[in-house]
Coordinates of C-alpha atoms in Angstrom, one line a residue:
M1 CA 10.4 24.0 -1.3
R2 CA 12.0 21.6 -3.9
I3 CA 11.1 18.0 -3.1
L4 CA 12.3 14.7 -4.6
V5 CA 9.9 11.8 -4.1
C6 CA 11.2 8.2 -4.4
P7 CA 8.4 5.6 -4.4
H8 CA 9.1 2.0 -3.4
D9 CA 8.6 1.0 -7.1
M10 CA 6.6 1.9 -10.1
Q11 CA 4.0 -0.8 -9.9
L12 CA 0.3 -0.2 -9.1
G13 CA 0.6 -0.9 -5.4
G14 CA -0.9 1.0 -2.5
S15 CA 2.3 2.6 -1.1
S16 CA 3.5 3.7 -4.6
I17 CA 0.1 5.1 -5.6
N18 CA 0.1 7.0 -2.3
A19 CA 3.5 8.4 -3.1
V20 CA 2.4 9.8 -6.4
D21 CA -0.9 11.2 -5.1
L22 CA 0.8 13.0 -2.2
A23 CA 3.5 14.3 -4.5
R24 CA 0.8 15.8 -6.7
A25 CA -1.1 17.3 -3.8
V26 CA 2.1 18.8 -2.3
R27 CA 2.9 20.3 -5.8
D28 CA -0.6 21.8 -5.8
L29 CA 0.2 23.5 -2.5
G30 CA 2.8 25.6 -4.3
H31 CA 6.0 23.5 -4.1
E32 CA 8.3 22.0 -6.8
V33 CA 8.2 18.2 -6.8
W34 CA 10.0 15.6 -8.8
V35 CA 9.4 11.8 -8.8
M36 CA 12.2 9.3 -9.3
G37 CA 11.6 5.7 -10.4
R38 CA 12.2 2.9 -12.8
Q39 CA 10.0 1.6 -15.6
G40 CA 6.5 0.5 -14.6
P41 CA 2.8 1.2 -15.0
L42 CA 2.8 3.9 -12.3
R43 CA 4.6 6.1 -14.8
Q44 CA 1.3 6.8 -16.5
R45 CA -0.1 8.2 -13.2
V46 CA 3.0 10.4 -12.8
A47 CA 2.6 11.7 -16.4
A48 CA -1.2 12.3 -15.9
A49 CA -0.4 14.3 -12.7
G50 CA 2.0 16.5 -14.7
L51 CA 4.9 15.7 -12.4
P52 CA 8.5 15.6 -13.8
L53 CA 9.9 12.0 -13.7
L54 CA 13.6 11.2 -13.2
A55 CA 15.0 7.8 -14.1
L56 CA 16.6 5.3 -11.8
P57 CA 19.0 2.6 -12.9
E58 CA 16.8 -0.3 -14.1
R59 CA 18.7 -3.1 -12.4
A60 CA 20.1 -3.1 -8.9
R61 CA 22.2 -6.2 -8.2
V62 CA 22.2 -5.5 -4.4
R63 CA 20.0 -3.4 -2.2
P64 CA 20.7 -0.8 -0.9
S65 CA 22.2 0.0 -4.4
P66 CA 25.2 2.2 -4.6
A67 CA 24.1 3.2 -8.2
V68 CA 20.7 4.3 -6.9
S69 CA 22.4 6.3 -4.1
R70 CA 24.6 8.0 -6.7
T71 CA 21.6 8.8 -8.9
I72 CA 19.7 10.3 -6.0
A73 CA 22.8 12.4 -5.0
A74 CA 23.2 13.7 -8.6
A75 CA 19.5 14.7 -8.7
V76 CA 19.8 16.5 -5.4
R77 CA 22.7 18.6 -6.7
R78 CA 21.2 19.2 -10.2
H79 CA 17.7 20.3 -8.9
R80 CA 18.9 21.9 -5.6
I81 CA 16.5 19.6 -3.7
D82 CA 15.5 20.7 -0.2
V83 CA 14.0 17.4 1.0
V84 CA 14.0 13.8 -0.3
H85 CA 10.9 11.9 0.6
T86 CA 11.2 8.1 0.2
Y87 CA 8.7 5.2 0.6
E88 CA 9.5 1.9 2.2
Y89 CA 12.8 0.3 3.3
W90 CA 15.5 0.3 0.6
P91 CA 14.8 3.7 -1.0
L92 CA 15.2 5.3 2.5
V93 CA 18.6 3.8 3.1
E94 CA 19.7 4.6 -0.5
A95 CA 18.7 8.3 0.0
F96 CA 20.2 8.3 3.4
L97 CA 23.6 7.2 2.0
G98 CA 23.3 9.3 -1.2
A99 CA 21.9 12.6 0.0
F100 CA 21.7 12.9 3.8
V101 CA 25.2 11.7 4.9
P102 CA 27.4 13.5 2.3
R103 CA 25.3 16.6 1.8
G104 CA 23.1 17.0 4.8
T105 CA 20.0 17.1 2.5
P106 CA 17.0 16.1 4.8
V107 CA 15.5 12.8 4.1
L108 CA 12.0 11.8 5.3
G109 CA 10.9 8.2 5.1
T110 CA 7.3 6.8 4.8
I111 CA 6.6 3.2 5.8
M112 CA 3.1 1.9 4.8
S113 CA 3.9 -1.8 4.8
M114 CA 3.2 -4.2 7.6
G115 CA 5.8 -5.5 10.1
S116 CA 8.6 -4.2 12.3
L117 CA 11.3 -1.9 11.1
P118 CA 14.4 -3.8 10.0
P119 CA 17.5 -3.4 12.2
Y120 CA 19.6 -1.5 9.7
F121 CA 17.3 1.5 9.6
P122 CA 18.8 4.9 10.6
R123 CA 17.8 5.8 14.2
T124 CA 18.8 9.5 14.2
G125 CA 18.4 12.4 11.8
V126 CA 15.8 10.8 9.5
P127 CA 12.2 11.4 10.5
L128 CA 9.7 8.8 9.6
T129 CA 6.0 8.7 8.9
V130 CA 4.2 5.4 9.4
G131 CA 0.8 4.2 8.3
Y132 CA -0.8 2.7 11.3
G133 CA -0.9 3.0 15.1
E134 CA 1.0 -0.1 16.3
L135 CA 4.1 0.6 14.1
Y136 CA 3.8 4.3 15.2
E137 CA 4.1 3.3 18.9
E138 CA 6.8 0.7 18.2
T139 CA 8.9 3.0 16.1
G140 CA 8.5 5.8 18.6
E141 CA 9.8 3.6 21.4
L142 CA 12.7 2.4 19.2
R143 CA 13.8 5.8 18.0
G144 CA 12.4 8.2 20.6
L145 CA 15.4 8.2 23.0
E146 CA 17.7 9.0 20.1
G147 CA 15.8 12.0 18.9
A148 CA 14.4 11.0 15.5
R149 CA 10.8 12.2 14.9
V150 CA 8.0 9.7 14.0
H151 CA 4.7 10.9 12.6
L152 CA 1.4 9.0 11.9
L153 CA 0.4 9.4 8.3
E154 CA -2.6 7.2 7.4
P155 CA -3.1 6.2 3.8
P156 CA -4.5 9.2 1.9
V157 CA -7.6 9.1 -0.4
D158 CA -8.1 11.6 -3.2
T159 CA -11.8 12.2 -2.7
A160 CA -12.0 14.4 -5.8
I161 CA -11.3 11.3 -7.9
D162 CA -12.6 8.5 -5.7
H163 CA -16.2 9.2 -4.9
P164 CA -19.7 7.8 -5.5
I165 CA -21.1 8.0 -9.0
G166 CA -23.0 11.3 -9.4
S167 CA -21.4 13.2 -6.6
A168 CA -19.4 16.4 -7.2
T169 CA -16.1 15.9 -9.0
A170 CA -13.1 18.1 -9.5
D171 CA -13.1 20.4 -12.5
G172 CA -12.2 18.5 -15.7
E173 CA -12.2 15.1 -13.9
P174 CA -14.0 12.5 -16.1
E175 CA -16.9 10.6 -14.7
V176 CA -16.5 6.8 -14.3
D177 CA -17.8 4.7 -17.2
V178 CA -19.2 1.7 -15.4
D179 CA -21.2 0.5 -18.4
A180 CA -18.1 0.3 -20.6
F181 CA -16.2 -1.6 -17.9
A182 CA -19.2 -4.0 -17.4
A183 CA -19.5 -4.6 -21.2
E184 CA -15.8 -5.3 -21.6
H185 CA -15.8 -8.0 -18.9
G186 CA -19.2 -9.5 -19.6
L187 CA -20.8 -8.1 -16.4
L188 CA -23.8 -6.3 -18.0
K189 CA -26.5 -8.3 -16.2
P190 CA -27.2 -6.7 -12.8
A191 CA -26.2 -9.1 -10.0
P192 CA -24.9 -9.0 -6.4
T193 CA -21.2 -8.1 -6.9
V194 CA -18.2 -8.4 -4.6
V195 CA -15.1 -6.5 -5.8
V196 CA -11.4 -6.9 -4.9
V197 CA -8.8 -4.5 -6.2
S198 CA -5.3 -5.7 -5.3
R199 CA -1.8 -6.6 -6.4
L200 CA -1.9 -10.3 -7.1
A201 CA 1.2 -11.0 -5.0
R202 CA 2.2 -13.9 -2.7
H203 CA 3.4 -11.7 0.1
L204 CA 0.6 -10.4 2.3
K205 CA -2.0 -10.9 -0.4
Q206 CA -2.3 -14.5 -1.4
E207 CA -4.4 -15.7 1.6
H208 CA -6.6 -12.7 1.3
L209 CA -7.3 -13.3 -2.4
E210 CA -7.8 -17.1 -2.2
R211 CA -10.2 -16.8 0.8
T212 CA -12.3 -14.3 -1.0
M213 CA -12.6 -16.5 -4.0
D214 CA -13.5 -19.5 -2.0
A215 CA -16.0 -17.6 0.1
V216 CA -17.9 -16.3 -2.9
A217 CA -17.9 -19.7 -4.5
R218 CA -19.3 -21.2 -1.3
L219 CA -22.1 -18.5 -1.1
A220 CA -22.9 -18.5 -4.8
P221 CA -25.6 -21.3 -4.5
E222 CA -27.3 -19.3 -1.7
V223 CA -27.2 -15.8 -3.4
P224 CA -28.6 -16.0 -6.9
G225 CA -26.2 -14.4 -9.5
L226 CA -23.5 -13.6 -6.9
R227 CA -20.2 -12.8 -8.6
L228 CA -16.7 -11.7 -7.6
V229 CA -14.8 -9.2 -9.7
M230 CA -11.0 -9.3 -9.0
V231 CA -8.9 -6.5 -10.4
G232 CA -5.1 -6.6 -10.5
G233 CA -2.0 -8.2 -11.9
G234 CA 1.0 -9.8 -10.3
S235 CA 3.2 -12.8 -9.8
I236 CA 0.4 -15.2 -8.8
E237 CA -2.1 -14.1 -11.5
G238 CA -1.8 -17.4 -13.3
E239 CA -2.4 -19.4 -10.1
L240 CA -5.5 -17.4 -9.3
Q241 CA -6.8 -17.7 -12.9
A242 CA -6.6 -21.5 -12.5
R243 CA -8.3 -21.4 -9.2
A244 CA -11.1 -19.3 -10.6
A245 CA -11.5 -21.6 -13.6
A246 CA -11.8 -24.6 -11.2
L247 CA -14.4 -22.9 -9.0
N248 CA -16.4 -21.6 -11.9
G249 CA -16.4 -25.2 -13.4
D250 CA -17.8 -26.6 -10.1
L251 CA -20.5 -23.9 -10.1
G252 CA -21.4 -24.3 -13.7
R253 CA -21.2 -20.5 -14.4
R254 CA -18.8 -17.6 -14.5
A255 CA -19.1 -16.4 -10.9
I256 CA -15.4 -15.3 -10.4
V257 CA -14.0 -12.8 -13.0
L258 CA -10.4 -11.7 -13.0
T259 CA -10.0 -8.6 -15.1
G260 CA -6.3 -8.2 -15.1
E261 CA -4.5 -5.0 -14.1
M262 CA -6.2 -1.6 -14.5
A263 CA -4.5 1.7 -14.2
D264 CA -7.9 3.2 -13.2
P265 CA -10.0 0.7 -11.2
R266 CA -12.7 3.2 -10.3
P267 CA -15.3 1.5 -12.5
A268 CA -14.9 -1.7 -10.5
Y269 CA -15.4 0.1 -7.2
A270 CA -18.4 1.8 -8.6
L271 CA -19.9 -1.5 -9.7
A272 CA -19.5 -3.1 -6.3
D273 CA -22.2 -3.9 -3.8
V274 CA -19.5 -4.9 -1.3
V275 CA -15.8 -4.3 -1.4
V276 CA -13.2 -6.8 0.1
G277 CA -9.7 -5.4 0.6
M278 CA -7.0 -4.2 2.9
G279 CA -5.0 -1.0 3.3
S280 CA -5.5 1.7 0.7
S281 CA -7.8 -0.5 -1.4
A282 CA -10.3 -0.9 1.5
L283 CA -10.2 2.9 1.9
R284 CA -10.9 3.6 -1.7
G285 CA -13.9 1.3 -1.6
M286 CA -15.2 3.2 1.4
A287 CA -14.6 6.5 -0.6
F288 CA -17.1 5.2 -3.1
G289 CA -19.7 4.8 -0.4
K290 CA -19.4 1.0 -0.4
P291 CA -19.6 -1.3 2.7
T292 CA -16.1 -2.9 3.0
V293 CA -14.8 -6.1 4.6
V294 CA -11.1 -6.2 5.6
V295 CA -9.5 -9.6 5.0
G296 CA -6.0 -9.9 6.5
E297 CA -4.0 -13.0 7.3
Q298 CA -4.3 -16.1 9.5
G299 CA -8.0 -16.2 9.1
F300 CA -8.7 -12.5 9.9
S301 CA -11.8 -10.8 8.5
K302 CA -13.9 -7.9 9.8
A303 CA -16.5 -5.6 8.3
V304 CA -15.6 -1.9 8.7
A305 CA -18.4 -0.2 10.6
P306 CA -19.0 2.4 13.3
E307 CA -18.9 -0.4 15.8
T308 CA -15.6 -1.8 14.6
I309 CA -13.5 1.1 13.4
G310 CA -11.5 1.3 16.6
D311 CA -10.3 -2.2 16.0
F312 CA -8.4 -1.0 12.9
D313 CA -6.4 1.7 14.7
A314 CA -3.5 -0.6 15.7
L315 CA -2.7 -2.4 12.4
G316 CA -4.6 -0.1 9.9
F317 CA -7.0 -1.8 7.6
Y318 CA -5.4 -5.2 8.0
G319 CA -5.5 -7.8 10.7
L320 CA -4.1 -11.1 12.0
G321 CA -6.3 -13.9 13.1
A322 CA -5.8 -17.1 15.1
G323 CA -5.2 -19.2 12.0
R324 CA -6.7 -20.1 8.7
V325 CA -9.8 -22.4 8.9
P326 CA -11.8 -24.4 6.3
V327 CA -13.9 -22.2 4.0
E328 CA -17.2 -23.4 5.7
Q329 CA -15.9 -21.9 9.0
D330 CA -14.4 -18.7 7.6
P331 CA -15.9 -15.7 9.3
L332 CA -15.8 -13.9 5.9
L333 CA -18.9 -15.9 4.9
G334 CA -21.0 -14.3 7.7
H335 CA -19.7 -10.8 6.9
L336 CA -20.5 -11.1 3.2
I337 CA -23.9 -12.7 3.6
A338 CA -25.1 -10.2 6.2
L339 CA -24.3 -7.3 3.8
L340 CA -25.4 -8.9 0.6
R341 CA -28.9 -9.7 2.0
D342 CA -29.5 -6.4 3.7
E343 CA -29.7 -3.4 1.3
A344 CA -30.6 -1.0 4.1
E345 CA -27.5 -2.0 6.1
R346 CA -25.3 -1.6 3.0
E347 CA -26.7 1.9 2.6
R348 CA -26.1 2.8 6.3
I349 CA -22.5 1.5 6.3
G350 CA -21.7 3.0 2.9
T351 CA -22.9 6.5 3.9
W352 CA -20.9 6.3 7.1
S353 CA -17.8 5.0 5.3
L354 CA -17.8 7.9 2.8
D355 CA -18.1 10.4 5.6
L356 CA -15.2 8.8 7.5
V357 CA -12.9 8.9 4.6
R358 CA -13.7 12.5 3.8
R359 CA -13.1 13.6 7.4
R360 CA -10.0 11.5 8.3
F361 CA -8.2 10.3 5.2
A362 CA -8.7 13.1 2.6
L363 CA -5.6 13.7 0.5
D364 CA -5.5 17.5 0.9
G365 CA -5.3 17.3 4.7
Q366 CA -2.6 14.6 4.6
A367 CA -0.5 16.7 2.2
T368 CA -0.8 19.8 4.4
R369 CA 0.6 17.8 7.3
L370 CA 3.4 16.4 5.2
V371 CA 4.6 19.9 4.2
E372 CA 4.8 20.8 7.9
W373 CA 7.0 17.8 8.4
Y374 CA 9.2 18.7 5.5
E375 CA 9.8 22.2 7.0
Q376 CA 10.5 20.6 10.3
A377 CA 13.1 18.2 8.8
R378 CA 14.9 21.2 7.1
A379 CA 15.0 23.1 10.4
E380 CA 16.4 20.1 12.4
R381 CA 19.2 19.1 10.0
P382 CA 22.0 17.4 12.0
V383 CA 25.6 18.5 11.8
A384 CA 28.1 16.6 9.7
R385 CA 29.7 14.7 12.6
G386 CA 26.3 13.2 13.7
R387 CA 25.5 12.2 10.1
V388 CA 28.8 10.3 9.6
G389 CA 28.4 8.6 13.0
E390 CA 25.0 7.4 12.2
A391 CA 26.2 6.2 8.7
V392 CA 28.8 4.0 10.4
R393 CA 26.2 2.5 12.7
V394 CA 23.8 1.9 9.8
G395 CA 26.7 0.2 7.9
G396 CA 27.5 -2.1 10.8
R397 CA 23.8 -3.1 11.3
L398 CA 23.4 -3.6 7.5
V399 CA 26.4 -6.0 7.3
G400 CA 25.0 -8.0 10.2
F401 CA 21.6 -8.1 8.5
K402 CA 23.0 -9.3 5.2
A403 CA 25.2 -11.9 6.9
T404 CA 22.1 -13.3 8.7
Q405 CA 20.2 -13.4 5.4
R406 CA 23.0 -15.2 3.6
G407 CA 23.3 -17.7 6.5
Q408 CA 19.6 -18.5 6.4
A409 CA 19.7 -18.9 2.6
L410 CA 22.7 -21.3 2.8
R411 CA 21.0 -23.4 5.4
R412 CA 17.9 -23.7 3.2
R413 CA 20.0 -24.8 0.2
T414 CA 22.1 -27.3 2.1
R415 CA 19.2 -28.8 4.1
G416 CA 18.3 -31.8 1.9
P417 CA 15.1 -33.8 2.0
R418 CA 14.6 -35.9 5.0
R419 CA 15.3 -39.6 4.6
A420 CA 12.4 -42.0 5.1
T421 CA 12.9 -44.3 8.0
T422 CA 11.5 -47.8 8.6
G423 CA 11.1 -49.7 11.7

């Protein structure tokens, strides 16, 4: 097959990294695969994988973008693409309008992000894969009566690359240089180390990142030498740097270290005693044999263990709590201290985590399933009349969605500050 893969963007986020890793694994199964994207650091990963990269227009004034749809359509014609595989919301709609409706080229969409499907999504003809159980059930109910297939595709982990130091690696794969990483960031002295690898973004991530910083600062006086290493870049990096500086000032030492973005964060995972994360980042920590605590939103945190793994089936490696609480009441404190003080427990959970990732989340197995779904999408291509009818319905729902967004934005702009009253 000839497959065009369209990641959400070319930043170093979980969904986009998954897109490139799966594209490479599908290519290695004997298929021709192209990746399409704008500028961004993920291009280095695409080049390292030896995948051909096609350019998208750098600026899109509106989403879905007609220019992007036209670019996808041109690539489908030029390379005689059999299936277009998109990741997240707008790329799916753009491929739907550019490749599926006019040409009947099958489009398969993957949704890894949290939250319900938006109302403008195609409900027939475009199969979906989703990353966690609750969205799988919700999407199946939404689309099942109309005949569109939904598959569960949990985040993949390339265990040939992400693995404990000293274990078998793929031929030619370089070992992780933890010493060089530690020297670069002033981490040479052995110390209890908590690691976070994440996009430093406001949406979904900010609470998770701030709570982890505050928890480590709170525990630092109780755990000699305790430090947090936070790897990543993004829109709130400056805010987090300022928070780290303030916390370090209060502690009188450099307990919280922000390294900035890393194309290859494996040395950080390898250095960790405990990993804190969500989604793909949590799974990568587990692939290194590290005990992992998932921190979500609204005060949620839970250690991943044989006793708790079933709790993550609904929302994936994420969660919602009853509400954020002061740091001294944050359950994250208990999870961290229990693991940091018990080396035998860290070893038990780390060994179990590694085995789970290899059995359930390995990249090769996920790629094999994906190829089966590509073949299924080719075999079930709807006729032209059905494609056009669904395009009309999508257009109507999209107009309604955009009108609602504009109305909400207008109300926010026109709602002035409340006047103070006296009595």
